[in-house]
Structure formats: C-alpha cells, structure tokens
Tab-separated table of C-alpha atoms and ligand atoms in Angstrom:
chain	number	residue	atom	x	y	z
A	1	MET	CA	-43.137	17.452	140.154
A	2	THR	CA	-46.595	18.678	139.158
A	3	THR	CA	-47.064	22.130	137.693
A	4	GLY	CA	-50.709	23.043	138.372
A	5	THR	CA	-51.445	26.276	140.242
A	6	ASN	CA	-51.820	24.342	143.488
A	7	ALA	CA	-48.496	22.593	143.065
A	8	ARG	CA	-46.157	22.792	146.032
A	9	HIS	CA	-42.628	23.453	144.891
A	10	THR	CA	-39.926	22.553	147.328
A	11	MET	CA	-36.738	24.613	147.442
A	12	THR	CA	-33.505	22.846	148.265
A	13	ASP	CA	-30.875	24.539	150.435
A	14	LYS	CA	-28.656	24.838	147.363
A	15	GLN	CA	-31.406	26.543	145.374
A	16	PHE	CA	-32.082	28.861	148.324
A	17	GLY	CA	-28.375	29.722	148.464
A	18	GLU	CA	-28.286	30.547	144.744
A	19	LEU	CA	-31.494	32.545	144.733
A	20	ARG	CA	-30.691	34.624	147.767
A	21	LYS	CA	-27.286	35.450	146.279
A	22	ILE	CA	-28.914	36.620	143.046
A	23	ILE	CA	-31.478	38.680	144.976
A	24	TYR	CA	-28.815	40.218	147.189
A	25	THR	CA	-26.571	41.126	144.269
A	26	ARG	CA	-29.429	42.862	142.472
A	27	SER	CA	-31.175	44.590	145.351
A	28	GLY	CA	-29.226	44.330	148.606
A	29	ILE	CA	-32.174	42.462	150.151
A	30	HIS	CA	-30.719	39.822	152.433
A	31	PHE	CA	-32.633	36.631	153.138
A	32	PRO	CA	-31.018	35.141	156.254
A	33	ASP	CA	-30.809	31.432	157.024
A	34	GLY	CA	-34.191	30.253	158.140
A	35	LYS	CA	-36.108	32.429	155.649
A	36	LYS	CA	-36.128	29.823	152.892
A	37	TYR	CA	-39.837	29.274	153.448
A	38	VAL	CA	-40.542	32.914	152.511
A	39	LEU	CA	-38.955	32.585	149.077
A	40	GLU	CA	-40.399	29.121	148.644
A	41	SER	CA	-43.960	30.230	149.256
A	42	ARG	CA	-43.767	33.601	147.485
A	43	LEU	CA	-42.087	32.261	144.362
A	44	GLY	CA	-43.739	28.843	144.341
A	45	HIS	CA	-46.862	30.329	142.757
A	46	ARG	CA	-44.720	31.981	140.117
A	47	LEU	CA	-43.205	28.643	139.139
A	48	ALA	CA	-46.687	27.243	138.710
A	49	GLU	CA	-47.724	30.223	136.534
A	50	LEU	CA	-44.657	29.787	134.358
A	51	GLU	CA	-45.181	26.027	134.261
A	52	LEU	CA	-41.656	25.449	135.459
A	53	GLU	CA	-40.821	22.195	137.136
A	54	ASP	CA	-38.506	23.305	139.872
A	55	PHE	CA	-36.439	26.186	141.254
A	56	ASP	CA	-33.432	25.230	139.105
A	57	GLN	CA	-35.542	26.034	136.064
A	58	TYR	CA	-36.691	29.255	137.692
A	59	ILE	CA	-33.112	30.326	138.415
A	60	ALA	CA	-32.222	29.638	134.773
A	61	PHE	CA	-35.297	31.606	133.628
A	62	LEU	CA	-34.321	34.483	135.892
A	63	THR	CA	-30.703	34.696	134.893
A	64	MET	CA	-30.684	33.787	131.202
A	65	GLY	CA	-32.457	34.777	128.049
A	66	PRO	CA	-34.629	37.661	126.926
A	67	TYR	CA	-37.084	37.641	129.840
A	68	GLN	CA	-34.693	38.270	132.676
A	69	THR	CA	-35.353	41.985	133.221
A	70	ASP	CA	-39.110	41.452	133.312
A	71	GLU	CA	-38.771	38.469	135.576
A	72	PHE	CA	-36.576	40.339	138.057
A	73	GLN	CA	-39.283	42.976	138.241
A	74	GLU	CA	-41.938	40.325	138.713
A	75	MET	CA	-39.843	38.690	141.410
A	76	PHE	CA	-39.328	41.949	143.328
A	77	ASN	CA	-43.066	42.597	143.130
A	78	ARG	CA	-43.558	39.298	144.936
A	79	ILE	CA	-40.745	39.063	147.438
A	80	THR	CA	-40.788	42.589	148.875
A	81	ILE	CA	-42.719	43.401	152.036
A	82	ASN	CA	-44.774	46.493	151.367
A	83	GLU	CA	-46.223	47.086	154.820
A	84	THR	CA	-46.949	50.792	155.394
A	85	SER	CA	-49.709	53.203	156.395
A	86	PHE	CA	-50.607	56.883	156.344
A	87	PHE	CA	-49.235	58.802	159.349
A	88	ARG	CA	-46.966	55.947	160.369
A	89	ASN	CA	-45.038	56.840	163.531
A	90	GLU	CA	-46.649	60.184	164.386
A	91	PRO	CA	-44.034	61.377	166.923
A	92	GLN	CA	-41.444	61.219	164.163
A	93	LEU	CA	-43.714	63.025	161.711
A	94	GLU	CA	-44.112	65.756	164.288
A	95	ILE	CA	-40.361	66.324	164.106
A	96	PHE	CA	-40.641	66.565	160.352
A	97	GLU	CA	-43.488	69.081	160.669
A	98	LYS	CA	-42.310	71.092	163.680
A	99	GLU	CA	-38.500	70.971	163.384
A	100	ALA	CA	-37.206	70.076	159.938
A	101	LEU	CA	-39.791	71.818	157.753
A	102	PRO	CA	-39.826	75.167	159.605
A	103	ARG	CA	-36.024	75.342	159.475
A	104	ILE	CA	-35.984	74.669	155.741
A	105	ILE	CA	-38.851	77.069	155.110
A	106	GLU	CA	-37.071	79.786	157.106
A	107	ALA	CA	-33.801	79.202	155.235
A	108	ARG	CA	-35.462	79.336	151.790
A	109	ARG	CA	-38.198	81.891	152.445
A	110	SER	CA	-36.266	84.768	150.960
A	111	THR	CA	-34.174	82.784	148.475
A	112	THR	CA	-35.235	79.893	146.235
A	113	LYS	CA	-38.543	78.982	147.894
A	114	ARG	CA	-37.755	75.425	146.907
A	115	ILE	CA	-38.229	72.258	148.969
A	116	ARG	CA	-37.198	68.798	147.745
A	117	ILE	CA	-38.211	65.632	149.591
A	118	TRP	CA	-37.377	62.034	148.655
A	119	SER	CA	-39.361	59.168	150.138
A	120	ALA	CA	-37.045	56.266	149.297
A	121	ALA	CA	-38.661	52.813	149.364
A	122	CYS	CA	-42.113	54.383	149.650
A	123	SER	CA	-44.053	51.194	148.934
A	124	THR	CA	-47.687	52.008	148.028
A	125	GLY	CA	-47.341	55.762	148.553
A	126	GLU	CA	-48.776	56.385	152.014
A	127	GLU	CA	-45.496	57.869	153.286
A	128	PRO	CA	-44.871	60.524	150.577
A	129	TYR	CA	-48.576	61.458	150.549
A	130	THR	CA	-48.433	61.901	154.329
A	131	LEU	CA	-45.477	64.255	153.869
A	132	ALA	CA	-47.418	66.144	151.181
A	133	ILE	CA	-50.371	66.545	153.566
A	134	LEU	CA	-48.069	67.847	156.306
A	135	LEU	CA	-46.427	70.276	153.915
A	136	HIS	CA	-49.822	71.442	152.731
A	137	ARG	CA	-50.842	71.964	156.356
A	138	SER	CA	-47.641	73.882	157.143
A	139	LEU	CA	-47.588	76.209	154.174
A	140	GLY	CA	-51.341	76.654	153.670
A	141	VAL	CA	-52.085	79.265	151.021
A	142	ARG	CA	-48.362	80.071	150.793
A	143	LEU	CA	-47.887	76.693	149.087
A	144	MET	CA	-48.558	78.226	145.688
A	145	ASP	CA	-45.530	80.510	146.070
A	146	TRP	CA	-43.252	77.545	146.682
A	147	HIS	CA	-41.666	75.055	144.360
A	148	VAL	CA	-42.242	71.745	146.128
A	149	GLU	CA	-40.938	68.441	144.841
A	150	ILE	CA	-41.830	65.170	146.550
A	151	LEU	CA	-40.576	61.979	144.936
A	152	GLY	CA	-41.603	58.480	146.035
A	153	THR	CA	-39.478	55.599	144.774
A	154	ASP	CA	-39.529	51.853	145.251
A	155	ILE	CA	-38.185	48.676	143.690
A	156	SER	CA	-41.697	47.225	143.412
A	157	GLU	CA	-43.551	48.339	140.302
A	158	LYS	CA	-46.729	46.789	141.673
A	159	ALA	CA	-46.530	48.917	144.826
A	160	LEU	CA	-45.972	52.048	142.736
A	161	THR	CA	-49.022	51.294	140.590
A	162	THR	CA	-51.128	51.301	143.756
A	163	ALA	CA	-49.398	54.507	144.854
A	164	ALA	CA	-50.269	56.268	141.597
A	165	GLU	CA	-53.957	55.341	141.998
A	166	ALA	CA	-54.096	57.120	145.389
A	167	ARG	CA	-57.069	54.983	146.410
A	168	TYR	CA	-56.819	53.191	149.710
A	169	THR	CA	-58.634	50.763	151.970
A	170	ASP	CA	-59.274	51.155	155.716
A	171	TYR	CA	-56.102	49.204	156.379
A	172	ALA	CA	-53.910	51.924	154.851
A	173	MET	CA	-55.814	54.524	156.897
A	174	ARG	CA	-55.511	52.745	160.236
A	175	THR	CA	-53.090	55.273	161.766
A	176	THR	CA	-54.638	58.361	160.162
A	177	PRO	CA	-56.194	61.030	162.406
A	178	ALA	CA	-59.942	61.488	161.839
A	179	LEU	CA	-59.522	65.162	160.928
A	180	VAL	CA	-57.019	64.290	158.201
A	181	ARG	CA	-59.409	61.699	156.773
A	182	GLN	CA	-62.168	64.277	156.598
A	183	ARG	CA	-60.051	67.056	155.170
A	184	TYR	CA	-57.909	65.210	152.629
A	185	PHE	CA	-59.898	62.160	151.498
A	186	THR	CA	-63.280	61.383	150.024
A	187	GLN	CA	-64.923	58.096	150.805
A	188	ASP	CA	-66.080	55.935	147.943
A	189	GLY	CA	-67.612	52.683	149.206
A	190	PRO	CA	-64.814	50.757	150.900
A	191	TYR	CA	-62.161	53.120	149.508
A	192	TRP	CA	-60.622	56.391	150.552
A	193	ASN	CA	-59.644	58.560	147.589
A	194	LEU	CA	-56.894	61.083	148.216
A	195	GLN	CA	-57.682	64.656	147.216
A	196	PRO	CA	-56.243	65.405	143.736
A	197	SER	CA	-54.422	68.522	145.002
A	198	ILE	CA	-52.343	66.318	147.341
A	199	ARG	CA	-52.054	63.529	144.786
A	200	SER	CA	-50.491	65.953	142.310
A	201	MET	CA	-47.791	67.031	144.773
A	202	VAL	CA	-46.072	63.626	144.564
A	203	ASN	CA	-44.283	61.921	141.675
A	204	PHE	CA	-43.369	58.252	141.658
A	205	GLU	CA	-40.492	56.458	140.025
A	206	LEU	CA	-39.121	52.937	139.990
A	207	HIS	CA	-35.769	52.971	141.742
A	208	ASN	CA	-33.510	50.361	143.247
A	209	LEU	CA	-31.508	51.677	146.203
A	210	LYS	CA	-28.499	49.843	144.748
A	211	ASP	CA	-28.543	52.256	141.833
A	212	ARG	CA	-26.324	55.180	142.860
A	213	LEU	CA	-26.209	56.687	139.387
A	214	ALA	CA	-29.975	56.985	139.118
A	215	ALA	CA	-30.010	58.593	142.561
A	216	LYS	CA	-27.343	61.070	141.459
A	217	ARG	CA	-29.443	62.113	138.478
A	218	HIS	CA	-32.007	63.578	140.855
A	219	GLY	CA	-29.571	65.969	142.471
A	220	HIS	CA	-29.780	67.055	146.092
A	221	TRP	CA	-32.667	66.651	148.496
A	222	ASP	CA	-33.498	68.663	151.598
A	223	ILE	CA	-35.116	65.730	153.338
A	224	ILE	CA	-34.861	62.002	152.742
A	225	PHE	CA	-37.208	59.515	154.356
A	226	CYS	CA	-36.024	55.921	154.211
A	227	ARG	CA	-37.989	54.035	156.807
A	228	ASN	CA	-38.386	50.339	157.411
A	229	VAL	CA	-36.344	49.101	154.488
A	230	MET	CA	-32.802	48.972	155.839
A	231	ILE	CA	-33.973	46.178	158.158
A	232	TYR	CA	-33.924	43.981	155.053
A	233	PHE	CA	-30.328	44.888	154.202
A	234	ASP	CA	-27.038	43.592	155.602
A	235	ASP	CA	-24.380	45.974	156.971
A	236	THR	CA	-22.553	46.312	153.631
A	237	MET	CA	-25.682	47.352	151.749
A	238	LYS	CA	-26.784	49.640	154.586
A	239	GLN	CA	-23.430	51.358	154.473
A	240	GLN	CA	-23.666	51.848	150.682
A	241	VAL	CA	-27.161	53.262	150.936
A	242	LEU	CA	-26.279	55.628	153.794
A	243	ARG	CA	-23.251	56.957	151.902
A	244	MET	CA	-25.458	57.501	148.878
A	245	PHE	CA	-27.975	59.416	151.027
A	246	ALA	CA	-25.149	61.528	152.450
A	247	ASP	CA	-24.065	62.369	148.881
A	248	GLN	CA	-27.601	63.196	147.802
A	249	LEU	CA	-28.580	65.327	150.786
A	250	ALA	CA	-28.094	69.079	150.703
A	251	ASP	CA	-25.933	70.574	153.464
A	252	ASN	CA	-27.852	70.433	156.736
A	253	GLY	CA	-30.404	68.142	155.064
A	254	TYR	CA	-32.383	65.662	157.150
A	255	LEU	CA	-32.546	61.887	157.040
A	256	PHE	CA	-35.430	60.053	158.717
A	257	ILE	CA	-35.077	56.323	159.307
A	258	GLY	CA	-37.372	53.649	160.785
A	259	HIS	CA	-37.800	53.302	164.540
A	260	SER	CA	-36.134	49.877	164.634
A	261	GLU	CA	-33.212	50.906	162.430
A	262	THR	CA	-29.839	52.308	163.366
A	263	ILE	CA	-27.064	54.005	161.454
A	264	ARG	CA	-24.529	53.788	164.290
A	265	ALA	CA	-22.276	51.280	162.504
A	266	SER	CA	-22.023	53.475	159.407
A	267	ASP	CA	-19.267	56.014	158.695
A	268	ALA	CA	-21.657	58.209	156.687
A	269	PRO	CA	-21.571	61.802	157.970
A	270	PHE	CA	-24.792	62.093	159.943
A	271	GLU	CA	-25.475	63.576	163.351
A	272	PRO	CA	-28.551	62.520	165.307
A	273	LEU	CA	-31.020	65.215	166.307
A	274	PRO	CA	-31.209	65.101	170.111
A	275	ILE	CA	-34.899	64.270	170.118
A	276	PRO	CA	-36.117	60.971	171.579
A	277	GLN	CA	-38.263	59.032	169.099
A	278	GLY	CA	-36.941	61.293	166.361
A	279	PHE	CA	-34.893	58.775	164.412
A	280	CYS	CA	-33.817	61.862	162.546
A	281	TYR	CA	-30.275	62.727	161.441
A	282	GLN	CA	-28.785	65.813	159.952
A	283	LYS	CA	-26.031	65.710	157.385
A	284	ALA	CA	-22.884	66.764	159.194
A	285	ARG	CA	-20.656	69.371	157.601
A	286	LEU	CA	-17.389	68.035	156.193
A	287	GLY	CA	-14.920	67.211	158.951
A	288	ARG	CA	-17.659	66.925	161.580
A	289	ALA	CA	-18.802	63.389	160.845
A	290	ALA	CA	-20.749	61.710	163.620
A	291	ALA	CA	-18.854	58.990	165.471
B	301	LIG	C1	-41.876	47.922	154.658
B	301	LIG	S1	-41.912	48.923	153.237
B	301	LIG	C2	-41.630	50.524	153.926
B	301	LIG	C3	-42.560	51.577	153.360
B	301	LIG	C4	-42.446	52.959	154.007
B	301	LIG	N1	-41.111	53.497	153.849
B	301	LIG	C5	-42.837	52.908	155.465
B	301	LIG	O1	-41.957	52.941	156.334
B	301	LIG	O2	-44.023	52.848	155.773
B	301	LIG	C6	-40.333	48.519	152.511
B	301	LIG	C7	-40.255	48.860	151.026
B	301	LIG	O3	-38.879	48.795	150.620
B	301	LIG	C8	-38.849	48.407	149.269
B	301	LIG	N2	-37.498	47.960	148.912
B	301	LIG	C9	-36.843	46.852	149.317
B	301	LIG	N3	-35.607	46.783	148.773
B	301	LIG	C10	-35.475	47.881	148.000
B	301	LIG	C11	-34.422	48.382	147.172
B	301	LIG	N4	-33.269	47.733	147.019
B	301	LIG	N5	-34.628	49.544	146.501
B	301	LIG	C12	-35.794	50.217	146.635
B	301	LIG	N6	-36.827	49.797	147.402
B	301	LIG	C13	-36.668	48.647	148.083
B	301	LIG	C14	-39.919	47.337	149.179
B	301	LIG	O4	-40.399	47.136	147.881
B	301	LIG	C15	-40.989	47.896	150.126
B	301	LIG	O5	-42.011	48.571	149.430
C-alpha cells in the first residue's frame, strides 16, 4: 500500500472491530456496524501523515509504546463530531432562563449567591458561552454580587482550543438572535469575537465522560447540560454517564439533554420537568427516583 497523503487506506472488518473496541473502551463512543467508512476516512489521513502502511500498524501505534496517550488525543480530535451552534434549541434555553435559573437564583439569593453550571461535551464552546450570555442577561448588574462558575469540558482538545479563542464564523452564529449578536459580539472581517466579559465567565477543561473521578473532583453542580453526545453512546455508557451526573448534581439540580436523546431506560434518579420541548430533568430526592 502507498503512503502518500492521497493514499486510500482500506480498513478490514477485523481492523474495524478492533478499533471500535479500543475507542469504546476509552471513550464510550460506539461505532455501530455500517460506520466503518467513518473511521476509515477520518483516520486514513492520519495513517498517511504517520507514514503507516495499514490499520494494523495504526492499532499497534495507538496501543503500544510511548506515543499512545498523544495518539489517543489526536484520534479523538479526528473522530468526534463537534457540530454545535450558539443558541441551539431556543425553546429549551428558555426553560433554562425562565425556569431553572430563577429558581436557583431565588434559592441562593440570601445564602451563598453561588451558581455552578457544567456544559459537558461542549465542543467548540458555543453552548457554555450561550449559557453565560443568558446568565448575564438574567442577573444584569447583580452579576457582580454572585459567584458564577461555568465549566465547559470535552474529549476533543482541538475543539477546546477553538472554544478558548472565542472567535467564530457565521456558521456558529446561525441560530443566534440578531440582538444577541449586536450586544455580545464584535465583528472582525468574517469573524464574530465574543465580548471578553462573557468569555471570562467560562473555563474549559479536557474531560472524558468515562472519567468519574475527574468529574468528582469538581464537586456538585446546580445545572448540567449534556446535549447531543449521548446519541454516540450505547445503553451501558449512557447509564454510567447518567449515574455520574446524578452523583454530581446538587439536590434539585437540573439536567438538560439533547432533543433526540432519552434517559427513560436509565435507573438514575431524575424526574422530567412537565414542559414539552424541555428535555429537562430534575434530580429526584432519594427514594423518589423516576420510573
Ligand atoms: C455534537 S457535539 C455537542 C456539542 C454541544 N453539547 C451541543 O449540543 O451543541 C458532541 C461533543 O461530544 C464530545 N464527546 C464525545 N464523546 C465524549 C466523551 N466520552 N467525553 C467527553 N466528550 C465527548 C465530542 O468531542 C463533541 O464535541
């Protein structure tokens, strides 16, 4: 097989089976039968860059020797789907802004004045920045009296690098209301730069949703957003992640999931908010787990 950058590397079914097992074990991302072409095309270029002859060599490179950690990172940068946008699914964000936030603000107003929000699997940052904008809008000048923490995490280091830059193209802005664009961004040629005051409200960190211990280190969150990632997981991984979210949510904390995702099959203690299009769950008190 040739190894130039235009080389076409073919993946055998056996190689696909091995690779998807390795990927699943590390990340919970499940590549179903029929998705071989995705791995083949996304990793084919990598083989060419590394001047490897075939996927057997790549699997060896990935699993043995001193480069494996770096290569796993490189692989996740390439195989993850980072599709997102500012103000994605507005009806759901309205529930965040009009239901969840006011309740938390009311509960903390005369106590800790602390709000902690985790955007898990945040991709290139549009989701946590959207939440920061909404929080800024809700609290206004009162924001300075509050201790707000918003953390965006993802398994893709490449996506997080983009997030930290806070500089976006029209594509990222496609679902953003015009007023928000005017108020919170400055245009710079083809880019939209997010206002530094919003940028500074969000921290980013590399995190694999398989890593329960790292999640534990962060303590309890009032709100967790984890949208449009569980679709890539199988039921076992989904269950693990949902239990971890239940552990890491404060009592009465809120979990927002993607509109095409469901947590029905999980035994994690969440109760759905009775709001259509909400895709929002509240952590149930002990002994009141949702069916
Ligand atoms: C489609 S994006 C969703 C972004 C955002 N939450 C949204 O809904 O707009 C899915 C993200 O999940 C991340 N991801 C996939 N598996 C992950 C894992 N095991 N741990 C952390 N992030 C993961 C991917 O890197 C990708 O950025």
